[in-house]
Short mmCIF file of C-alpha atoms in Angstrom, two decimals:
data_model
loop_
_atom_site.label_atom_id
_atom_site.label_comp_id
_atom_site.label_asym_id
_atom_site.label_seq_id
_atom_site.Cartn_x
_atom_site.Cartn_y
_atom_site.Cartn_z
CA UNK T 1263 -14.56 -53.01 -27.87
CA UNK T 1264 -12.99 -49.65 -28.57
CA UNK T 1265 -15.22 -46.58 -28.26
CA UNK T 1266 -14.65 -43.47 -30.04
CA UNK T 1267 -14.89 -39.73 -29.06
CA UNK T 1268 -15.10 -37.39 -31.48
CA UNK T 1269 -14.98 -33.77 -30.98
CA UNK T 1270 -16.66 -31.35 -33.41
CA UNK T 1271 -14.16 -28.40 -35.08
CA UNK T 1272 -16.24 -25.74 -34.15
CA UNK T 1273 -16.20 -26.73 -30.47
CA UNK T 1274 -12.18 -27.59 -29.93
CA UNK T 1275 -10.98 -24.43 -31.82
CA UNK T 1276 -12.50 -21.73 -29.64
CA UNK T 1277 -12.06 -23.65 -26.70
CA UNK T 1278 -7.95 -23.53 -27.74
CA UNK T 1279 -8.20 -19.42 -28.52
CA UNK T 1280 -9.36 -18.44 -25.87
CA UNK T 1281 -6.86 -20.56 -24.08
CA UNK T 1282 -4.66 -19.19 -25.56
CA UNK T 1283 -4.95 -15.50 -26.60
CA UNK T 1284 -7.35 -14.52 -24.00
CA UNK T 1285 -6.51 -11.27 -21.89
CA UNK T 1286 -7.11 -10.35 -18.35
CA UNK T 1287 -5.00 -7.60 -15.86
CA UNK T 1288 -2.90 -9.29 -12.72
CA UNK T 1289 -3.08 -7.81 -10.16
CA UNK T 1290 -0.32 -5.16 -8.93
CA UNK T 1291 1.48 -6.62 -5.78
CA UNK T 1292 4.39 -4.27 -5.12
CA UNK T 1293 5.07 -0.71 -6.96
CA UNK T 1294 7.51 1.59 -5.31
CA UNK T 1295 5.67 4.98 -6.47
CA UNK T 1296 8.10 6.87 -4.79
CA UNK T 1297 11.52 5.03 -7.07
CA UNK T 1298 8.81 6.19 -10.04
CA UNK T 1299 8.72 10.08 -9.09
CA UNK T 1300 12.73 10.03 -8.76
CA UNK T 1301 13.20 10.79 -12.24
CA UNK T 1302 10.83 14.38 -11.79
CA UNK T 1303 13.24 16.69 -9.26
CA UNK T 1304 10.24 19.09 -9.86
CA UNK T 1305 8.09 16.34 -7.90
CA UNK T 1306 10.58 15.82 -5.11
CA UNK T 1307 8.43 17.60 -2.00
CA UNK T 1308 5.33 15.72 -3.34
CA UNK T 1309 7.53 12.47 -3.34
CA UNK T 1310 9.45 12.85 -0.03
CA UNK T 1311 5.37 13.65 1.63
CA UNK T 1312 4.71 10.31 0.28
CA UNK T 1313 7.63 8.56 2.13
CA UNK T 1314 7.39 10.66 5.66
CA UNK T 1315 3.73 10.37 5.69
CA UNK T 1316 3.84 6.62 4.88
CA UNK T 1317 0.83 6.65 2.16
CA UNK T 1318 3.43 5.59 -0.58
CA UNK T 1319 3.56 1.99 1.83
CA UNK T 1320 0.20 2.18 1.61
CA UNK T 1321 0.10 2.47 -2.14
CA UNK T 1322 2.30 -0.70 -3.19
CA UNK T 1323 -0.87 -2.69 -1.60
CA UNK T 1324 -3.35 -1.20 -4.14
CA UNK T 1325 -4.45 -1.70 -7.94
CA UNK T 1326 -6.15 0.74 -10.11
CA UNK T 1327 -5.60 3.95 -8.87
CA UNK T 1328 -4.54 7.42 -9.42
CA UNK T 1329 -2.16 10.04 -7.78
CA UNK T 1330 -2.45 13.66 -8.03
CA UNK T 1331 1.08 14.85 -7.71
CA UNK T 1332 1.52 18.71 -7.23
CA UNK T 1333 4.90 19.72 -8.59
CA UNK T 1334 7.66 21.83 -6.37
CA UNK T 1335 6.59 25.41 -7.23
CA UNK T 1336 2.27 25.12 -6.46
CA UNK T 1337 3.19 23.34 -3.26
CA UNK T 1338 5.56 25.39 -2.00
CA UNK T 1339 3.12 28.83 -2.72
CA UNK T 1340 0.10 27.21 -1.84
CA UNK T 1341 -1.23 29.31 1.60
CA UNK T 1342 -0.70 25.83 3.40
CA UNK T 1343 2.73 25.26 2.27
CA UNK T 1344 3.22 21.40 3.35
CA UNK T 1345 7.17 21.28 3.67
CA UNK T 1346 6.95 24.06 5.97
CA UNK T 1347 7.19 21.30 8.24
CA UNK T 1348 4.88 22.48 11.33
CA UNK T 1349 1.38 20.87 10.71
CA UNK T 1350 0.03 18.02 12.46
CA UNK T 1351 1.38 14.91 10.85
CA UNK T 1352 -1.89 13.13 10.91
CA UNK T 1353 -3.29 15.87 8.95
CA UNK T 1354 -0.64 16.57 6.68
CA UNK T 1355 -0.73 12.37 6.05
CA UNK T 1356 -4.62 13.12 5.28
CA UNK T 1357 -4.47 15.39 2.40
CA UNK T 1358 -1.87 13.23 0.94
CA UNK T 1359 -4.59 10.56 0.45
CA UNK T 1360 -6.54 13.29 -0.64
CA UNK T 1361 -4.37 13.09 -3.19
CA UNK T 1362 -5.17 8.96 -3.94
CA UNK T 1363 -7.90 8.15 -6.11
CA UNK T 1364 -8.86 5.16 -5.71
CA UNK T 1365 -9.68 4.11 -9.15
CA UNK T 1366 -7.56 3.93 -12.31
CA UNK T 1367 -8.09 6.92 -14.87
CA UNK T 1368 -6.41 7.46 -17.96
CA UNK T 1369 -6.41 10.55 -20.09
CA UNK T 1370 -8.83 9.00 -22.53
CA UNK T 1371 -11.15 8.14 -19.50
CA UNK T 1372 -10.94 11.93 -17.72
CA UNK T 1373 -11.78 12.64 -21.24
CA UNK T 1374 -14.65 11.08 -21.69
CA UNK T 1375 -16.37 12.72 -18.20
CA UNK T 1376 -19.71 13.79 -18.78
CA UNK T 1377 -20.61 17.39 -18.27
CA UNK T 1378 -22.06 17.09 -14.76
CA UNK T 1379 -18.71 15.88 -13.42
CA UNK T 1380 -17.37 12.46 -12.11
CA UNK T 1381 -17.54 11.64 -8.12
CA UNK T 1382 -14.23 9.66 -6.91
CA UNK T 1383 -13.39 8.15 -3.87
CA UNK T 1384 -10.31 9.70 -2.43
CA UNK T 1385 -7.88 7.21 -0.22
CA UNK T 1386 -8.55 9.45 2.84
CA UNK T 1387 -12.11 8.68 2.60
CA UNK T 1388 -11.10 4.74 3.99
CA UNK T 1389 -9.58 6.01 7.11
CA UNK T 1390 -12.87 6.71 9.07
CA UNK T 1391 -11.90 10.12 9.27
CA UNK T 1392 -13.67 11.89 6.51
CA UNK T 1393 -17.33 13.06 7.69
CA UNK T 1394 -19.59 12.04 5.13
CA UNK T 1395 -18.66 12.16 1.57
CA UNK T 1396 -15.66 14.65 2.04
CA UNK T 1397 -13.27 12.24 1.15
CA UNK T 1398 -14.05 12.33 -2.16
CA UNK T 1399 -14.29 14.42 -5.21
CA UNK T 1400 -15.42 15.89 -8.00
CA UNK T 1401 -13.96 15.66 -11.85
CA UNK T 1402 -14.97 17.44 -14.75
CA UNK T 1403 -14.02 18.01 -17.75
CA UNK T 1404 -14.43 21.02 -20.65
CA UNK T 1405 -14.16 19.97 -24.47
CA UNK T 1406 -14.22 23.55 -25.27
CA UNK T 1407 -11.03 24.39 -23.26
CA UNK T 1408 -9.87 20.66 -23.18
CA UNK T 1409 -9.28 20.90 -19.07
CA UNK T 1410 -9.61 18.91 -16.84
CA UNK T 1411 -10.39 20.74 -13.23
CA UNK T 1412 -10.47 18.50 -9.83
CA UNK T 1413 -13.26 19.73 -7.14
CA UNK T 1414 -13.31 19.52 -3.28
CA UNK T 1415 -15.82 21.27 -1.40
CA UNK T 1416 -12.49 24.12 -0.44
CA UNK T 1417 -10.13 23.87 -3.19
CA UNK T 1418 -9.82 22.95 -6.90
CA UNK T 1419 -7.20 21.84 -8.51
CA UNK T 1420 -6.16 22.12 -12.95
CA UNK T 1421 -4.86 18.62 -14.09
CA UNK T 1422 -1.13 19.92 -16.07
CA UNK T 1423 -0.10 16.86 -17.67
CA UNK T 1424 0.32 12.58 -17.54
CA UNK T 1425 3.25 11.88 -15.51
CA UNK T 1426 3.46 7.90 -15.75
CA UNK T 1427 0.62 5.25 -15.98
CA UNK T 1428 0.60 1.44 -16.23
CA UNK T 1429 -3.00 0.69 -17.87
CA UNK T 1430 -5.28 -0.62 -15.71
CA UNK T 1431 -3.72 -0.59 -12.43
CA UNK T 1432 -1.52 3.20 -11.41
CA UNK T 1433 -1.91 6.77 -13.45
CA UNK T 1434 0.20 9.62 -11.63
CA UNK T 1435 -0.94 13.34 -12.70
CA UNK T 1436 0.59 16.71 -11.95
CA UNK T 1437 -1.93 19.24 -11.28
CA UNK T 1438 -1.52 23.17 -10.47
CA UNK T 1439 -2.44 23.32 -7.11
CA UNK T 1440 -3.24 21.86 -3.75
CA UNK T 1441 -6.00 20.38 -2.57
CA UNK T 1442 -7.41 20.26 0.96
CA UNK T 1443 -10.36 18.26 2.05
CA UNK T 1444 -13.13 19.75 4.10
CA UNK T 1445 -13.10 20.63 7.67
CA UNK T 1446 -9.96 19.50 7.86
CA UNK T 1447 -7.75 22.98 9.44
CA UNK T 1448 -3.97 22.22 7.91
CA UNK T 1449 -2.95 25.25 9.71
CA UNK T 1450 -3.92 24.09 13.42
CA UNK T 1451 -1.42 22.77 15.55
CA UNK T 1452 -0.83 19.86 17.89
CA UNK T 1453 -1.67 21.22 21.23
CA UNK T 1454 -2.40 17.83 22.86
CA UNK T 1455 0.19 17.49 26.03
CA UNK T 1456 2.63 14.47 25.70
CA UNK T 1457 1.65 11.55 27.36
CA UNK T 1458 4.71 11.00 29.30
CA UNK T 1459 3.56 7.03 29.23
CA UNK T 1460 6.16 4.47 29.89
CA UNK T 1461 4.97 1.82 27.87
CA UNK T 1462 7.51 -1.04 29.46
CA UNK T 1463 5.76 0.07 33.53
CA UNK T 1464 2.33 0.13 31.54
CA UNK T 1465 3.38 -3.85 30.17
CA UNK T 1466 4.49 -4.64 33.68
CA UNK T 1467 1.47 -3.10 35.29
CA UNK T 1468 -0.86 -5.69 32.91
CA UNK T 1469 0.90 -8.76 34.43
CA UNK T 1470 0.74 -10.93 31.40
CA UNK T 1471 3.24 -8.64 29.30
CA UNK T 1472 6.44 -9.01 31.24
CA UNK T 1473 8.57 -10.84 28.17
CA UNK T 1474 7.28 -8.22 25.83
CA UNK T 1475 8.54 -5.23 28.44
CA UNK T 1476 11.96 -7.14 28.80
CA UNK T 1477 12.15 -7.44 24.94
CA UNK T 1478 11.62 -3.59 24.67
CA UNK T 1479 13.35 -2.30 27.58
CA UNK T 1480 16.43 -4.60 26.46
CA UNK T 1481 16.27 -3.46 22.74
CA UNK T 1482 16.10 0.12 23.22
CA UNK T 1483 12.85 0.75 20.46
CA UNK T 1484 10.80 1.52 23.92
CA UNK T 1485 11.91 5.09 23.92
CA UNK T 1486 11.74 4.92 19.85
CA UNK T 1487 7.52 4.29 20.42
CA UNK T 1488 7.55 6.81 23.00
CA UNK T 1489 8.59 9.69 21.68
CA UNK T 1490 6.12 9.02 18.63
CA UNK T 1491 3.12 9.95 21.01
CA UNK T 1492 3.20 13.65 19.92
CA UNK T 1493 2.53 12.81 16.41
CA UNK T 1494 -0.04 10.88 14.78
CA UNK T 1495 0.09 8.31 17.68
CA UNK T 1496 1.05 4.79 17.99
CA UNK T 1497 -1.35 1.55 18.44
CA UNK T 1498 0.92 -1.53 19.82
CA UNK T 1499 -0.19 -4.75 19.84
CA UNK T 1500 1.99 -6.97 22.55
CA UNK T 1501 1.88 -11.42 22.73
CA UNK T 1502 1.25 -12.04 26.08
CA UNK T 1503 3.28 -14.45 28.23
CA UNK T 1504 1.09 -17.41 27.20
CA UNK T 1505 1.92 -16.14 23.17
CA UNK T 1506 5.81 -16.23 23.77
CA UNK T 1507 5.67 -19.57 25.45
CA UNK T 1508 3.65 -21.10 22.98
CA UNK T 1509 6.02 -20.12 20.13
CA UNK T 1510 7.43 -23.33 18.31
CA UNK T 1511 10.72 -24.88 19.10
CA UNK T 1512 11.51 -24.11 15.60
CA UNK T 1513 11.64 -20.41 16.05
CA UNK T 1514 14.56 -18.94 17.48
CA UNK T 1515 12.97 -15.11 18.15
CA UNK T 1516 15.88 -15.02 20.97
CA UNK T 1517 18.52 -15.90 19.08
CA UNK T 1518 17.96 -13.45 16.46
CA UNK T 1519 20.79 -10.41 15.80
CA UNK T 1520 19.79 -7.20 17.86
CA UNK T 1521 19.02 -5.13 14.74
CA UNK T 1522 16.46 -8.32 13.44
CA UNK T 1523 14.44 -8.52 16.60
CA UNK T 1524 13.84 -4.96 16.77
CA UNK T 1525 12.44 -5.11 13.37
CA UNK T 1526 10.31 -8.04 15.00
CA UNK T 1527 9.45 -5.16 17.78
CA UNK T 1528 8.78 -2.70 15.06
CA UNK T 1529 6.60 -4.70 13.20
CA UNK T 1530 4.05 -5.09 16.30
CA UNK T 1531 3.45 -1.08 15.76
CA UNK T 1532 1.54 0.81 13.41
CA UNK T 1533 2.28 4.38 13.32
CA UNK T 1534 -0.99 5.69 13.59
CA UNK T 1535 -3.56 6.15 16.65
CA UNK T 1536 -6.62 3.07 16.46
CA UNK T 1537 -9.18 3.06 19.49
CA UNK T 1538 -10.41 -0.20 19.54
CA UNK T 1539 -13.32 0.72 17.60
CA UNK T 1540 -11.77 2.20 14.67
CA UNK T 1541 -9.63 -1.08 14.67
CA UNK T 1542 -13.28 -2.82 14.45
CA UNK T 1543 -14.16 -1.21 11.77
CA UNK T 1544 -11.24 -0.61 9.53
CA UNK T 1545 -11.74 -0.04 6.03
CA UNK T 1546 -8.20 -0.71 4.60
CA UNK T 1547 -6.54 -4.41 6.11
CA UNK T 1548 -3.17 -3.85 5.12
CA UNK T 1549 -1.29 -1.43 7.13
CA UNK T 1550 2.14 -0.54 7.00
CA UNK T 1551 4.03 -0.59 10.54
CA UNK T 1552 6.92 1.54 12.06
CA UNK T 1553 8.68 -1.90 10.18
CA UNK T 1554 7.82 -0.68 7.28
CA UNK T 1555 8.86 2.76 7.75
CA UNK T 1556 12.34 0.98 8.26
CA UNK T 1557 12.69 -1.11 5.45
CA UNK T 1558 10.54 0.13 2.54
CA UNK T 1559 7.70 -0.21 1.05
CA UNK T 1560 5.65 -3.41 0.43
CA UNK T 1561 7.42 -5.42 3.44
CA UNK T 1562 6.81 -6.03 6.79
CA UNK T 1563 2.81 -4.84 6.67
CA UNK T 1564 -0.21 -6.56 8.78
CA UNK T 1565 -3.86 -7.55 7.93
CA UNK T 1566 -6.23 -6.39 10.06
CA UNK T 1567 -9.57 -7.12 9.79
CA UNK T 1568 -12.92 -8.29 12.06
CA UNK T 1569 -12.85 -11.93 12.44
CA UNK T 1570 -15.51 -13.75 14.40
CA UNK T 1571 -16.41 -10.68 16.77
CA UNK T 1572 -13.13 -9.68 17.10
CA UNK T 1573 -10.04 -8.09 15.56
CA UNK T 1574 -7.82 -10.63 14.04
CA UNK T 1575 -4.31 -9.84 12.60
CA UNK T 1576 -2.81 -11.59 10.08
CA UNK T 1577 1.20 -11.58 9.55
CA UNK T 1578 0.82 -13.71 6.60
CA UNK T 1579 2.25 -17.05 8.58
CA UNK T 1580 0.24 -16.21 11.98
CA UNK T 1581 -3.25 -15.23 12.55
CA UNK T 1582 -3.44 -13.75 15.72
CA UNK T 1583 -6.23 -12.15 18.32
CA UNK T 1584 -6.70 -8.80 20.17
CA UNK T 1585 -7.34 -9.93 23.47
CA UNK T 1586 -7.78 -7.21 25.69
CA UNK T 1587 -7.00 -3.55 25.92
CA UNK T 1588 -3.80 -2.92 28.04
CA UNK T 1589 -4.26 1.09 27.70
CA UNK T 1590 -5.96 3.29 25.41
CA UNK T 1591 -5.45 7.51 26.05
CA UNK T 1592 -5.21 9.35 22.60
CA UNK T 1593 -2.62 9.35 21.03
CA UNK T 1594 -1.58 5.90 22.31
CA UNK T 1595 -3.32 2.50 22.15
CA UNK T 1596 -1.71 -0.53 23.68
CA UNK T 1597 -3.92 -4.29 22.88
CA UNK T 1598 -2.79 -7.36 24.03
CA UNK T 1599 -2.63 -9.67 21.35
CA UNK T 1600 -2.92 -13.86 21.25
CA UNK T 1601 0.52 -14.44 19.28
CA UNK T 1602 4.09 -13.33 18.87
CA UNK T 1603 3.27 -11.47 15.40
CA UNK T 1604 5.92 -13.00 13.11
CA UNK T 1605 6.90 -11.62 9.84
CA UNK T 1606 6.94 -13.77 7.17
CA UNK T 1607 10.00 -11.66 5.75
CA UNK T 1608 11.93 -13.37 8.13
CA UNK T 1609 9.87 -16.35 9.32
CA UNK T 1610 9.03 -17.32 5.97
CA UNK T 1611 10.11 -19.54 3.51
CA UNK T 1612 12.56 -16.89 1.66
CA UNK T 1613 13.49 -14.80 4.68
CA UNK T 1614 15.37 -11.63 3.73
CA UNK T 1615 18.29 -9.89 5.15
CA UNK T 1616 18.33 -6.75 7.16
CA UNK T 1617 20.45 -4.23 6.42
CA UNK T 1618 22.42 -1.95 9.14
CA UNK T 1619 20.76 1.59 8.63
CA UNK T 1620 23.41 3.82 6.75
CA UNK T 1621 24.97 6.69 7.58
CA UNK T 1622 22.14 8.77 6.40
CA UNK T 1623 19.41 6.64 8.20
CA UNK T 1624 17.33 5.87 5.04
CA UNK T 1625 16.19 2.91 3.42
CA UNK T 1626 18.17 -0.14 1.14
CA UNK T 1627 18.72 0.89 -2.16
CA UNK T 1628 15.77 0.06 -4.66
CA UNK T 1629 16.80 -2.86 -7.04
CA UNK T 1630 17.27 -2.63 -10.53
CA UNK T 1631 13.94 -2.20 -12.32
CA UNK T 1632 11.85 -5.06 -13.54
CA UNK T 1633 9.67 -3.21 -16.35
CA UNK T 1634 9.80 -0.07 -17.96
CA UNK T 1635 6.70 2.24 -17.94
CA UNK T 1636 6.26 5.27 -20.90
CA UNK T 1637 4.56 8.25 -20.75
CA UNK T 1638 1.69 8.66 -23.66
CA UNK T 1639 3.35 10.34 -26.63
CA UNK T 1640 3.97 13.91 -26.16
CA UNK T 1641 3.16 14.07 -22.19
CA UNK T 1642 5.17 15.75 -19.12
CA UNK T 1643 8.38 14.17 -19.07
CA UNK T 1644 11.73 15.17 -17.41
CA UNK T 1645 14.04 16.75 -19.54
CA UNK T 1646 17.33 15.08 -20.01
CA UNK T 1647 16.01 11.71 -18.97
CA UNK T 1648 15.26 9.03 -19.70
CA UNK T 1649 11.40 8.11 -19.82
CA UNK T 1650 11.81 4.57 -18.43
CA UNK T 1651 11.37 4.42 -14.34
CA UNK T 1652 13.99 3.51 -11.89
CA UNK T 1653 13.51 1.18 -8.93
CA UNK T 1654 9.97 -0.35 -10.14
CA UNK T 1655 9.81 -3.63 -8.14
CA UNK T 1656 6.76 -5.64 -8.96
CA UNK T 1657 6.20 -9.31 -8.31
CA UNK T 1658 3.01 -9.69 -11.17
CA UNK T 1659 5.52 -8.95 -13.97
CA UNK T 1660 7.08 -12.06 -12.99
CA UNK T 1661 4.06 -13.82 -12.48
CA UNK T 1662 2.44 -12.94 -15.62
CA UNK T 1663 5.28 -14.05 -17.60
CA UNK T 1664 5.13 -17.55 -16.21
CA UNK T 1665 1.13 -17.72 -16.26
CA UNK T 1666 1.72 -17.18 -19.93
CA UNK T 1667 4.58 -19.66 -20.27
CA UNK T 1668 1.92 -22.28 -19.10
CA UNK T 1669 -0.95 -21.33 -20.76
CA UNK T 1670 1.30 -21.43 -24.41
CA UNK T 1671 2.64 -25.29 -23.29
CA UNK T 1672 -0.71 -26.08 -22.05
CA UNK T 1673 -2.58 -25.42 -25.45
CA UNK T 1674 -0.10 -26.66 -27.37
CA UNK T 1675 -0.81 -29.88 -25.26
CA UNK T 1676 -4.08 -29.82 -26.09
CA UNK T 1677 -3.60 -29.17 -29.61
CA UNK T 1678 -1.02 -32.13 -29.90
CA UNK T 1679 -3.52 -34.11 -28.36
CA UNK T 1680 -6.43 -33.63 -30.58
CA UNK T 1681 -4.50 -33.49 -33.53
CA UNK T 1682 -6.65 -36.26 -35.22
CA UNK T 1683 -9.41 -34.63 -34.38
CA UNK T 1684 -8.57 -31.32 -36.01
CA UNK T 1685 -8.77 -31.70 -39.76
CA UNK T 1686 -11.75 -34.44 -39.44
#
């Protein structure tokens, strides 16, 4: 006995437009803000404080925000002039992500700011560092004059113009001057006496570390990590004996070409000062390491979060421990960790190559770009250009395209399917 379904009109033919025609924003998984600013010469210090600072690794991590960028002439006669070059690099990396809203904001939406002002979270209020609220602040906006003025409790800043924006996800802004959160002194200097640590007698000294002091003393980044204790400090995590040992049969870290494993060094290292505590109680996972620095943005980063009482690390193919503190005098931190900390970059199922540092010790060459982002009509953009961005590298484009691609084959399944059932 055959039983029939049928399937009311009314029910079916929503069902298939919303399959089809409804709208939502992927995420953002890898912009290279720094390829974006290339095409602005007048943004160049702004950009390059980006790179040597490592916020613009930071960056490619996050959706829906919005950079301040302060163009070549208010930087460089603002009374804290930043490419001077002699202020603490953990402060100067600070008001950068002063700089970092972290929340998307189109012209239309600083626009629409009601009279009392707008309070937004800055990117230097997530690094446990900003006392209070100072690591945000405060956005107004005046219909009469049509301005748009940025507070902080020391400095204020005139938005100038739209730089570039993808909706939803990254708007960059110039504005007229410099801004400096509070208590923070740009113009104090590092005074803290070098360590003088040697980190491989430090790993020997621990008796579990002695592969991890022959990998370092052998590859030569040792004295690298070392001299990086007069800046804004180094936290290392090192696989103990037990960690090395335990790696599978499948994984040939030995065998790999000099300039690989020290990436695989590199990569255990972020370039920034963590007590244990602060590790604890991180507000940001990802974090860029001295790898990073290397090879560019969006690569070679670790998760770190608290997992089950402790800090757990994830490389994206290993989840590993923090097992005990090997040393820990400001501005170094040294934890043992549970495993060899392998990058899936090269561990992975598409491992990439490495390429030999060139002549002028910088990065790879940015790819080709995969979409093109436009200014809004009549907005800041570089003269003798063109307004399309260089060296945009972003993985959602890609996987928007084939989300689509199924969702089109998938309703036109459906609609094959019920086609009886249509016209009833």
């Amino acid at each position: 006995m055959a039983i029939s379904i049928s399937i009311p009109n009314y029910t079916l033919l929503p069902f298939l437009y919303l399959l089809l025609f409804s709208s939502y924003h992927l995420p953002i998984f890898s912009i290279n803000v720094t390829d974006l600013l290339t095409s602005y010469p007048d943004l160049s210090d702004f950009t390059n404080l980006l790179t040597t600072t490592a916020v613009a690794a930071d960056l490619t991590h996050r959706t829906s925000v919005t950079l301040l960028a302060v163009p070549n002439t208010f930087l460089r006669s603002s009374s804290a002039d930043l490419t001077a070059g002699h202020h603490p690099s953990s402060n100067l990396a600070d008001v950068v992500r002063y700089h970092v809203l972290l929340e998307y904001l189109s012209l239309s939406d600083l626009r629409r700011i009601p009279p009392n002002g707008k309070l937004v979270t800055t990117l230097f209020q997530t690094t446990g560092r900003a006392s209070s609220n100072s690591g945000t602040v405060n956005i107004t906006f005046n219909p009469s004059s049509n301005s748009v003025t940025i507070y902080s409790p020391t400095s204020n800043a005139t938005l100038l113009a739209l730089i570039k924006t993808l909706p939803y996800n990254l708007s960059i802004f110039s504005i007229n001057s410099l801004l400096v959160p509070y208590n923070l002194d740009l113009m104090a200097s590092e005074t803290r006496p070098l360590l003088g640590l040697n980190i491989t007698k430090a790993l020997i000294d621990g008796h579990q570390f002695n592969v991890a002091a022959s990998m370092l003393q052998a590859s030569g980044v040792v004295s690298e990590f070392e001299g990086d204790e007069g800046g804004a400090g180094i936290t290392i995590f090192v696989p103990t004996d037990d960690a090395f040992a335990d790696l599978p049969s499948s994984v040939k870290l030995q065998s790999l070409p000099a300039e690989k494993k020290a990436v695989v060094l590199r990569f255990h290292v972020l370039h920034c000062y963590y007590p244990l505590g602060s590790l604890e109680s991180i507000v940001n996972p990802v974090q860029p390491t001295l790898a990073t620095e290397q090879i560019g943005a969006a690569s070679f980063t670790l998760n770190i979060s608290r997992v089950n009482g402790s800090v757990g690390i994830d490389t994206g193919i290993v989840q590993a421990s923090v097992t005990q503190t090997v040393f820990d005098q400001k501005p170094v931190a040294i934890f043992g960790v549970s495993k060899v900390l392998l990058p899936r970059e090269f561990f992975g199922k598409n491992p990439i190559e490495v390429n030999k540092p060139n002549n002028g010790g910088g990065t790879p060459a940015a790819q080709p770009p995969d979409i093109a982002l436009s200014p809004e009509p009549g907005m800041y953009s570089p003269a003798g250009r063109d307004s399309s961005p260089t060296g945009m590298e972003t993985r959602s484009m890609a996987v928007a395209e084939k989300l689509g691609l199924q969702r089109l084959l998938l309703g036109l399944w459906c609609i094959w399917l019920n086609y009886p059932y249509l016209w009833k």
